[in-house]
PDB file of N, CA and C in Angstrom:
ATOM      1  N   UNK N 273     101.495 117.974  70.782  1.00 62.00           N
ATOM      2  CA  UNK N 273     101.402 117.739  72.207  1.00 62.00           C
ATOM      3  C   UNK N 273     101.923 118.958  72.970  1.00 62.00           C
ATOM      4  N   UNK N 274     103.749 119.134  72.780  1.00 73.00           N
ATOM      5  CA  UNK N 274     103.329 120.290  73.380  1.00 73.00           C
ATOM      6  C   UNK N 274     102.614 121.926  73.040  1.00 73.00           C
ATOM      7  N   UNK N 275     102.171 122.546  72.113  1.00 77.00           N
ATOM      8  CA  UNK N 275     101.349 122.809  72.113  1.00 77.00           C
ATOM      9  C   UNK N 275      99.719 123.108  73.103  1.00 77.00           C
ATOM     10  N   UNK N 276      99.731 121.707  72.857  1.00 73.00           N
ATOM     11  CA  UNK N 276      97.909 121.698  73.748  1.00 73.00           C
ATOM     12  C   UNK N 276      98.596 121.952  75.169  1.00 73.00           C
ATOM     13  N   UNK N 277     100.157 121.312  75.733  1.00 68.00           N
ATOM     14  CA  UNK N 277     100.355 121.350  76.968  1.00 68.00           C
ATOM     15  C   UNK N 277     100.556 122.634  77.119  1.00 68.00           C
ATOM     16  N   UNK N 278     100.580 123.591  76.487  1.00 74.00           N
ATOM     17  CA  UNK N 278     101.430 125.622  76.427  1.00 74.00           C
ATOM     18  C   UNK N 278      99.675 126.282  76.676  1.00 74.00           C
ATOM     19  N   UNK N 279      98.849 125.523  75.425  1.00 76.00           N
ATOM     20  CA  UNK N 279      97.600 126.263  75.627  1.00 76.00           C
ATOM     21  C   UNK N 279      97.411 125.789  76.687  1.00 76.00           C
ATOM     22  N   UNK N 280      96.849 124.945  77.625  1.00 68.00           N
ATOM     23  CA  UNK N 280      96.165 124.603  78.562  1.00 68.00           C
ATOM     24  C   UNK N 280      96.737 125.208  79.903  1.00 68.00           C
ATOM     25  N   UNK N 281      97.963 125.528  80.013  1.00 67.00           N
ATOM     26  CA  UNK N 281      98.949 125.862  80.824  1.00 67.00           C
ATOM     27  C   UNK N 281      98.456 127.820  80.914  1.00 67.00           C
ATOM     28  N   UNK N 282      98.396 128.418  79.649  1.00 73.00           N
ATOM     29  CA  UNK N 282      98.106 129.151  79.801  1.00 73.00           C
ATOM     30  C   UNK N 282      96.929 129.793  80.092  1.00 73.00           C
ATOM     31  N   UNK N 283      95.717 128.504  80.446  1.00 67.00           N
ATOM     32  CA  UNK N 283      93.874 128.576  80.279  1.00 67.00           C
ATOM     33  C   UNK N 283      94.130 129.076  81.575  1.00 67.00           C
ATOM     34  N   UNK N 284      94.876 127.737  82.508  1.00 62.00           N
ATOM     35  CA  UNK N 284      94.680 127.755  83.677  1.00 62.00           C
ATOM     36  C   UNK N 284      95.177 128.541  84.278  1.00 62.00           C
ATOM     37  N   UNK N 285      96.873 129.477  83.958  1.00 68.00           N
ATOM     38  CA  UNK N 285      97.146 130.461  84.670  1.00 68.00           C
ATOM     39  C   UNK N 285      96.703 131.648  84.786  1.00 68.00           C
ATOM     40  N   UNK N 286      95.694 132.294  83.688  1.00 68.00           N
ATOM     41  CA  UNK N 286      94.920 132.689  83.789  1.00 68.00           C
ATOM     42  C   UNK N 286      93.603 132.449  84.898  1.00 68.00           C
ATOM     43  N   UNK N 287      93.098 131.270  84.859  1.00 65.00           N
ATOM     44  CA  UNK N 287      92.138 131.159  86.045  1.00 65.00           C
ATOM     45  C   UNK N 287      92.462 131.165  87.702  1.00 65.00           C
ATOM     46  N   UNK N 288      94.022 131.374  87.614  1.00 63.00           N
ATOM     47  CA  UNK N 288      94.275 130.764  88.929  1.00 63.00           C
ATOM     48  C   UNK N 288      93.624 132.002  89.512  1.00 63.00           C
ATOM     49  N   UNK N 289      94.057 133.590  89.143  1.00 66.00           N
ATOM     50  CA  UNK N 289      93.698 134.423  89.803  1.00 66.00           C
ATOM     51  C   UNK N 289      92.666 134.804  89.717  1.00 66.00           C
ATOM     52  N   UNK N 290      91.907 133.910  89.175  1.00 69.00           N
ATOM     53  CA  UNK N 290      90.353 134.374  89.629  1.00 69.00           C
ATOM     54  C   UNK N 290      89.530 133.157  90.584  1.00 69.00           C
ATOM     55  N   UNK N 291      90.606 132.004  90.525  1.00 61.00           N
ATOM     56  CA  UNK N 291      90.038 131.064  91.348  1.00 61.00           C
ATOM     57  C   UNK N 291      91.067 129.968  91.716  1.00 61.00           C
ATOM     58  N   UNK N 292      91.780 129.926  92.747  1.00 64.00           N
ATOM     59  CA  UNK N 292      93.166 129.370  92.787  1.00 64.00           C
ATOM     60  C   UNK N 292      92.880 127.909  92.635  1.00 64.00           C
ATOM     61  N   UNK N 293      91.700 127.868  93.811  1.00 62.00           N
ATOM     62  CA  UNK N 293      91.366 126.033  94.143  1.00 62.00           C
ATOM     63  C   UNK N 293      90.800 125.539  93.017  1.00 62.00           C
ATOM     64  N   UNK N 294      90.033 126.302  92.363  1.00 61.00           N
ATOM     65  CA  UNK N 294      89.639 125.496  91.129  1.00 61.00           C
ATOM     66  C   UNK N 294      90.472 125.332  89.928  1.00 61.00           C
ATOM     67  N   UNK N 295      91.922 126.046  89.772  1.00 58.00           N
ATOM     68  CA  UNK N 295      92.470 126.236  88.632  1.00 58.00           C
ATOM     69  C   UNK N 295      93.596 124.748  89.012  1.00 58.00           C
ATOM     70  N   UNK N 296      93.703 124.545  90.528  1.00 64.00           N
ATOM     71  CA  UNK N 296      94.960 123.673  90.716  1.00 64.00           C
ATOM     72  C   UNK N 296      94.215 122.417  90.315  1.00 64.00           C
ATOM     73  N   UNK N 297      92.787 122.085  90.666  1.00 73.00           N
ATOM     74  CA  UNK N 297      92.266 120.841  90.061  1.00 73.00           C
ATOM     75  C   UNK N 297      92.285 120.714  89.076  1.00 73.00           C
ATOM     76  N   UNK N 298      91.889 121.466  88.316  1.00 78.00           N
ATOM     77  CA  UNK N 298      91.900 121.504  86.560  1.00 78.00           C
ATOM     78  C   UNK N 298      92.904 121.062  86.478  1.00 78.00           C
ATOM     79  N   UNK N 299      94.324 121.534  86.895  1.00 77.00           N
ATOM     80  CA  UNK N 299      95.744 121.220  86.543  1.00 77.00           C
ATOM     81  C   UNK N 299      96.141 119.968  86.930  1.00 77.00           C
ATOM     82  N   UNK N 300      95.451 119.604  87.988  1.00 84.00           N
ATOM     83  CA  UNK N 300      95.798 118.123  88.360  1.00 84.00           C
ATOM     84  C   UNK N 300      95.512 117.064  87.527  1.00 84.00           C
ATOM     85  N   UNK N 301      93.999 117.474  86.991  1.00 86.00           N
ATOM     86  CA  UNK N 301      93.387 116.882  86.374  1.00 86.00           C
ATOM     87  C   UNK N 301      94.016 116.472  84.248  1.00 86.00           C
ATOM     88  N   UNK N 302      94.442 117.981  84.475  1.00 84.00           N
ATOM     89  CA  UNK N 302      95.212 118.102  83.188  1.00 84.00           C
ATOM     90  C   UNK N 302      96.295 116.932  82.963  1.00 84.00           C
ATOM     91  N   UNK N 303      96.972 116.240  84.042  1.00 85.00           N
ATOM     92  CA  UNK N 303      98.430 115.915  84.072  1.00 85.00           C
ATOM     93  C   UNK N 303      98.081 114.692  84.372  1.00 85.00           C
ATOM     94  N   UNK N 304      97.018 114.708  85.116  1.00 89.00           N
ATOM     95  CA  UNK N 304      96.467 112.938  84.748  1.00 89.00           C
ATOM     96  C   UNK N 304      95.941 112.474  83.331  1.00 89.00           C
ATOM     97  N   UNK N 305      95.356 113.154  83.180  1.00 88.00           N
ATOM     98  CA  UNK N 305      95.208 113.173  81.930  1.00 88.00           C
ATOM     99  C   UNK N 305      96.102 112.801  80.851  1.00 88.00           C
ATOM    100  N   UNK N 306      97.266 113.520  80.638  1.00 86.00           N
ATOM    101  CA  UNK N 306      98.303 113.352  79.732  1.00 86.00           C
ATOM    102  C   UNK N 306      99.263 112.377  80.269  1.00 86.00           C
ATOM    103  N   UNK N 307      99.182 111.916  81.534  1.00 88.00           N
ATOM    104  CA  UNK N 307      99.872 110.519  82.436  1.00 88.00           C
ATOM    105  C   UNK N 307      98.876 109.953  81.931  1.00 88.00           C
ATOM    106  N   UNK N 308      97.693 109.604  81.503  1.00 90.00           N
ATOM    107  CA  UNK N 308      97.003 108.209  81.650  1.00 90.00           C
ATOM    108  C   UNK N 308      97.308 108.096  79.996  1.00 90.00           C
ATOM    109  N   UNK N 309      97.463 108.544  79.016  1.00 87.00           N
ATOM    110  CA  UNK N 309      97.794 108.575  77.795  1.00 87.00           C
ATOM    111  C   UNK N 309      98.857 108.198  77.829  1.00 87.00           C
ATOM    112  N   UNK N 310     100.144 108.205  78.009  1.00 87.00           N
ATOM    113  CA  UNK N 310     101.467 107.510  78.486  1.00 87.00           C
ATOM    114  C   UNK N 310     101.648 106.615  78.733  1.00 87.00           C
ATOM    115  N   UNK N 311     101.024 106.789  79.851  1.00 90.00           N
ATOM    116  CA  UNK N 311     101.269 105.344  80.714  1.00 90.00           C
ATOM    117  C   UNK N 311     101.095 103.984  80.467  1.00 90.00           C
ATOM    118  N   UNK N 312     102.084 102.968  80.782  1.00 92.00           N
ATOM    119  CA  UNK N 312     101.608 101.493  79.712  1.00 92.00           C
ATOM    120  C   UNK N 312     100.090 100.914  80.446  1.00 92.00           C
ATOM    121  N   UNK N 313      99.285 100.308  79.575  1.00 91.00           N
ATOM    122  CA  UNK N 313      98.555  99.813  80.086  1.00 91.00           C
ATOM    123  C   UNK N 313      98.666  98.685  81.289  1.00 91.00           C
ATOM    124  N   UNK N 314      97.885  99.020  81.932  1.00 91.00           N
ATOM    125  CA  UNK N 314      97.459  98.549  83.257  1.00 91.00           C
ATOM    126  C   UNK N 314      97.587  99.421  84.717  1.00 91.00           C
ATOM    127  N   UNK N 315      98.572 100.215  84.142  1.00 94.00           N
ATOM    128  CA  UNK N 315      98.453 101.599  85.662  1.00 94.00           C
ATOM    129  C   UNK N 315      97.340 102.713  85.720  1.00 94.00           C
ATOM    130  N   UNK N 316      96.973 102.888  86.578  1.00 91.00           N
ATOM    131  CA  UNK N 316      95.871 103.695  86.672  1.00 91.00           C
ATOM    132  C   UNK N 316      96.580 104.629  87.299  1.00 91.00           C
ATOM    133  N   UNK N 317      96.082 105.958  87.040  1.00 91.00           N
ATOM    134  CA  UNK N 317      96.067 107.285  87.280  1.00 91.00           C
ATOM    135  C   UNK N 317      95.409 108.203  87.836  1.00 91.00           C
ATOM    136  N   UNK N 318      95.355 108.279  89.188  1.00 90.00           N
ATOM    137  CA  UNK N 318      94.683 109.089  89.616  1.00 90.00           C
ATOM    138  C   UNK N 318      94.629 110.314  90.727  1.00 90.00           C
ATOM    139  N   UNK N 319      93.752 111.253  90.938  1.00 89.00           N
ATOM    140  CA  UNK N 319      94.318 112.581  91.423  1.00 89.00           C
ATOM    141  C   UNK N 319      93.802 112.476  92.755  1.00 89.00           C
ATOM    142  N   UNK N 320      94.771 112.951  93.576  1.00 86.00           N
ATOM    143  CA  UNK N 320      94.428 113.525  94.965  1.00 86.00           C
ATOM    144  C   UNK N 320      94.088 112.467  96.163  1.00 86.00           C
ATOM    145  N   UNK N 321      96.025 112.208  96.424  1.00 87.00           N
ATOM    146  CA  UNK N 321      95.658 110.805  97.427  1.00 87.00           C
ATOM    147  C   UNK N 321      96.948 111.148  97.907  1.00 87.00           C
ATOM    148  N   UNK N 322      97.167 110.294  99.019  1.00 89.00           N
ATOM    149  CA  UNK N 322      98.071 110.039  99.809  1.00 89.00           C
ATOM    150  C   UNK N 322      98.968 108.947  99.967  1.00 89.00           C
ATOM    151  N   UNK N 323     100.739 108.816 100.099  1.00 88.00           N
ATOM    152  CA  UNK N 323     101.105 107.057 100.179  1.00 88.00           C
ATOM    153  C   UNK N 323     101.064 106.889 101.836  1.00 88.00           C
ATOM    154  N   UNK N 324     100.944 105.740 101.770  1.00 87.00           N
ATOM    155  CA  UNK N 324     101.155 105.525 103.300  1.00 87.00           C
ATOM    156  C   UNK N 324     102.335 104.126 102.825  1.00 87.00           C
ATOM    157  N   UNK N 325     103.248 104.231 103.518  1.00 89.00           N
ATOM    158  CA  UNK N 325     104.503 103.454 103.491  1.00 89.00           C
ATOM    159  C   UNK N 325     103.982 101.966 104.382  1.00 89.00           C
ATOM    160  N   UNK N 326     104.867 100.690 104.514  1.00 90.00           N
ATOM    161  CA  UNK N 326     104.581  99.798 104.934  1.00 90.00           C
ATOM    162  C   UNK N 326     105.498  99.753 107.095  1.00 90.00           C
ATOM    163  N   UNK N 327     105.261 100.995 107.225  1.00 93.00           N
ATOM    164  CA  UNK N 327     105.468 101.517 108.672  1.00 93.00           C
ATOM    165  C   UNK N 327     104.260 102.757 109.162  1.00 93.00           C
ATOM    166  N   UNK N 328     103.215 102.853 108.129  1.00 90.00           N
ATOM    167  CA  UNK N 328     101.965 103.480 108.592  1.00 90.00           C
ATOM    168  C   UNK N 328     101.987 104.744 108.374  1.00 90.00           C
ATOM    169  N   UNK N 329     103.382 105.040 107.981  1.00 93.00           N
ATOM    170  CA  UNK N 329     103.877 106.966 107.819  1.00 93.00           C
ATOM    171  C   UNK N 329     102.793 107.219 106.389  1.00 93.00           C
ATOM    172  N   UNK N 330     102.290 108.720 106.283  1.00 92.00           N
ATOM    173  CA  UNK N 330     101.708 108.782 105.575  1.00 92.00           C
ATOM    174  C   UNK N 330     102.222 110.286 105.007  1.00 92.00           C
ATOM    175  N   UNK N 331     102.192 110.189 103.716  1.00 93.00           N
ATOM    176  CA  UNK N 331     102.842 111.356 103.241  1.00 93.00           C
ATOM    177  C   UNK N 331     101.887 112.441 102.801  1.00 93.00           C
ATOM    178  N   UNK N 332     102.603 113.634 102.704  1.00 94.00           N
ATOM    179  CA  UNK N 332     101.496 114.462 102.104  1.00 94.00           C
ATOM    180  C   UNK N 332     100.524 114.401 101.440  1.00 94.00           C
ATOM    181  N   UNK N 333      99.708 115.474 100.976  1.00 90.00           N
ATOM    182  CA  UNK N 333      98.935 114.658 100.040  1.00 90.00           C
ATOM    183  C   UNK N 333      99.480 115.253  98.711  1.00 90.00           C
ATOM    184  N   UNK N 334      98.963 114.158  97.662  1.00 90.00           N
ATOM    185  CA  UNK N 334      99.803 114.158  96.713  1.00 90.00           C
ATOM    186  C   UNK N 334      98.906 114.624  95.107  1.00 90.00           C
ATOM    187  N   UNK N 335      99.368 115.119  94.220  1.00 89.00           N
ATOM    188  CA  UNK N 335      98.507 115.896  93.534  1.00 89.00           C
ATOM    189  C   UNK N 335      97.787 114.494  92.718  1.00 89.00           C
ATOM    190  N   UNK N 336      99.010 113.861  91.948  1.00 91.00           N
ATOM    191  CA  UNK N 336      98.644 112.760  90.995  1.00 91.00           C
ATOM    192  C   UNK N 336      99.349 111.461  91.533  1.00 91.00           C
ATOM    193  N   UNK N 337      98.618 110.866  91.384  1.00 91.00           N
ATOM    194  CA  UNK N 337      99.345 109.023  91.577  1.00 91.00           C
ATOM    195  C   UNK N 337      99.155 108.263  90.341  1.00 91.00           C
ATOM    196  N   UNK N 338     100.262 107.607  90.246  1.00 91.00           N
ATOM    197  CA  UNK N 338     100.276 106.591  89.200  1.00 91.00           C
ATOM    198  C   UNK N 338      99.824 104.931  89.764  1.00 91.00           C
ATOM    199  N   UNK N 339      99.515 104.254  89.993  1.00 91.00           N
ATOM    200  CA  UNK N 339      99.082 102.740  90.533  1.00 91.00           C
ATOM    201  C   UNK N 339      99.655 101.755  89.496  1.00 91.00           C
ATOM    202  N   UNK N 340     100.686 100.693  90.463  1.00 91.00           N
ATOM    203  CA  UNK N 340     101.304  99.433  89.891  1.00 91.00           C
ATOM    204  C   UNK N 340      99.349  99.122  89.237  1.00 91.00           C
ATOM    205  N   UNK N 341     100.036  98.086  88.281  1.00 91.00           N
ATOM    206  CA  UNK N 341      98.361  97.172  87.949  1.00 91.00           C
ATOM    207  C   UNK N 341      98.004  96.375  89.349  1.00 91.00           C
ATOM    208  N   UNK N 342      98.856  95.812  89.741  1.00 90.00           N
ATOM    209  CA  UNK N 342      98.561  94.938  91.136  1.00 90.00           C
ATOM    210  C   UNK N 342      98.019  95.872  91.968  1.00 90.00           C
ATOM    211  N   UNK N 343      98.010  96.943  92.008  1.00 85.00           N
ATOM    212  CA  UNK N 343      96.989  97.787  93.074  1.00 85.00           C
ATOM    213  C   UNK N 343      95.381  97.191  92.804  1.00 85.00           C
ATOM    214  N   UNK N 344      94.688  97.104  93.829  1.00 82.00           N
ATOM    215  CA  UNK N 344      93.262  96.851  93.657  1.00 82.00           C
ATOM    216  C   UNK N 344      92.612  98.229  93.313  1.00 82.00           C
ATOM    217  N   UNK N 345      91.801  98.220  92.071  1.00 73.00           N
ATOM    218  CA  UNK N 345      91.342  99.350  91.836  1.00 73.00           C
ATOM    219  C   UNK N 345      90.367 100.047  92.737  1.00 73.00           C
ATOM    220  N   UNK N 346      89.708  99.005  93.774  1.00 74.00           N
ATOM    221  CA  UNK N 346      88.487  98.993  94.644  1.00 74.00           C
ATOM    222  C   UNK N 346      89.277  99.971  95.488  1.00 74.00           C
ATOM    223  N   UNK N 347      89.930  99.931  95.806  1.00 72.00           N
ATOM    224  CA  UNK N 347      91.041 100.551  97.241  1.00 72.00           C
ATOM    225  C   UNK N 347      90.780 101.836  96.896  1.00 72.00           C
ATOM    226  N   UNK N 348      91.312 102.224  95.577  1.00 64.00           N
ATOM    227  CA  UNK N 348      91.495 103.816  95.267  1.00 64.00           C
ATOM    228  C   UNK N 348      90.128 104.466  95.463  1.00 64.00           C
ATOM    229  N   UNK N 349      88.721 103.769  95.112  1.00 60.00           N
ATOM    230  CA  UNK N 349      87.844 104.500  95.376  1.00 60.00           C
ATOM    231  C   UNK N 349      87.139 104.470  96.342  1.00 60.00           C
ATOM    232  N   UNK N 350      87.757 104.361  97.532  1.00 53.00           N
ATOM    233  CA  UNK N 350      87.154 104.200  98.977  1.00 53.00           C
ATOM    234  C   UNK N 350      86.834 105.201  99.584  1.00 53.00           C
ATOM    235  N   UNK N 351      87.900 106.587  99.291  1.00 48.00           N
ATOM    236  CA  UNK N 351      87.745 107.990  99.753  1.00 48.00           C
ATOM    237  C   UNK N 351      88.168 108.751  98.594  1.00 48.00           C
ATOM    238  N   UNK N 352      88.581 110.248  98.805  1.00 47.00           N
ATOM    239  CA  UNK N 352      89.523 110.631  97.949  1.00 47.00           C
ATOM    240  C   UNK N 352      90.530 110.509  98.240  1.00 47.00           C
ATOM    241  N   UNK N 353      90.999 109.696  98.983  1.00 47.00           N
ATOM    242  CA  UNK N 353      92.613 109.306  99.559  1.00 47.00           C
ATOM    243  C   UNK N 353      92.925 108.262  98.541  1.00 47.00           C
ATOM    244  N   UNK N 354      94.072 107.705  98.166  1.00 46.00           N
ATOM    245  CA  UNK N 354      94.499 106.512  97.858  1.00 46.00           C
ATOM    246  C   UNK N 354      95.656 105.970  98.851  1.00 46.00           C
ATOM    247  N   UNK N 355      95.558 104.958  99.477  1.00 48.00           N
ATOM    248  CA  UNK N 355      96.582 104.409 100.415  1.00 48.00           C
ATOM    249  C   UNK N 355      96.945 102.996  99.499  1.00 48.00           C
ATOM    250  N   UNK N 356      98.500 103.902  99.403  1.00 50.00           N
ATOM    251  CA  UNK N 356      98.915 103.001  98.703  1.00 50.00           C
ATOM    252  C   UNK N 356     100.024 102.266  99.430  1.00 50.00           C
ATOM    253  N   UNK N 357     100.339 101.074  99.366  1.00 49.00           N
ATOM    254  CA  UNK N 357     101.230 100.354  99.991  1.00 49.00           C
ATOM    255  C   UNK N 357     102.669 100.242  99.894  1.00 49.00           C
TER     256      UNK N 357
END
């Protein structure tokens, strides 16, 4: 494991400087990846969303999210946002 995490680490730092925006997705994508392998079943994992708190504040946006199982999975794919509660 770590290993593949050193190679992959080093694919992408390599690509950053030839393509920043595409190397940070890859990376996002990388870490969901190795979060959804982890993670106990029933949380979903997914990249490039936002929380919004239960006062409407909404936080940055966020690279990776993890989702309780009680999240509706329908929600997450509404935009590329996830508003999570």
């Amino acid at each position: 494991m770590t290993h593949e995490i050193s190679s992959e680490y080093a694919r992408l730092q390599a690509r950053a400087g030839e393509d920043p925006g595409t190397a940070g997705s890859q990376g996002e994508e990388t870490w969901a990846q190795l979060l959804r392998r982890w993670a106990p079943s029933g949380y979903h994992v997914v990249t490039g969303g936002r929380v919004i708190d239960t006062d409407g504040n909404t936080s940055p946006q966020v690279d990776v999210l993890i989702l309780h199982p009680s999240y509706p999975q329908g929600c997450s794919k509404l935009s590329t946002t996830s508003h999570l509660p």
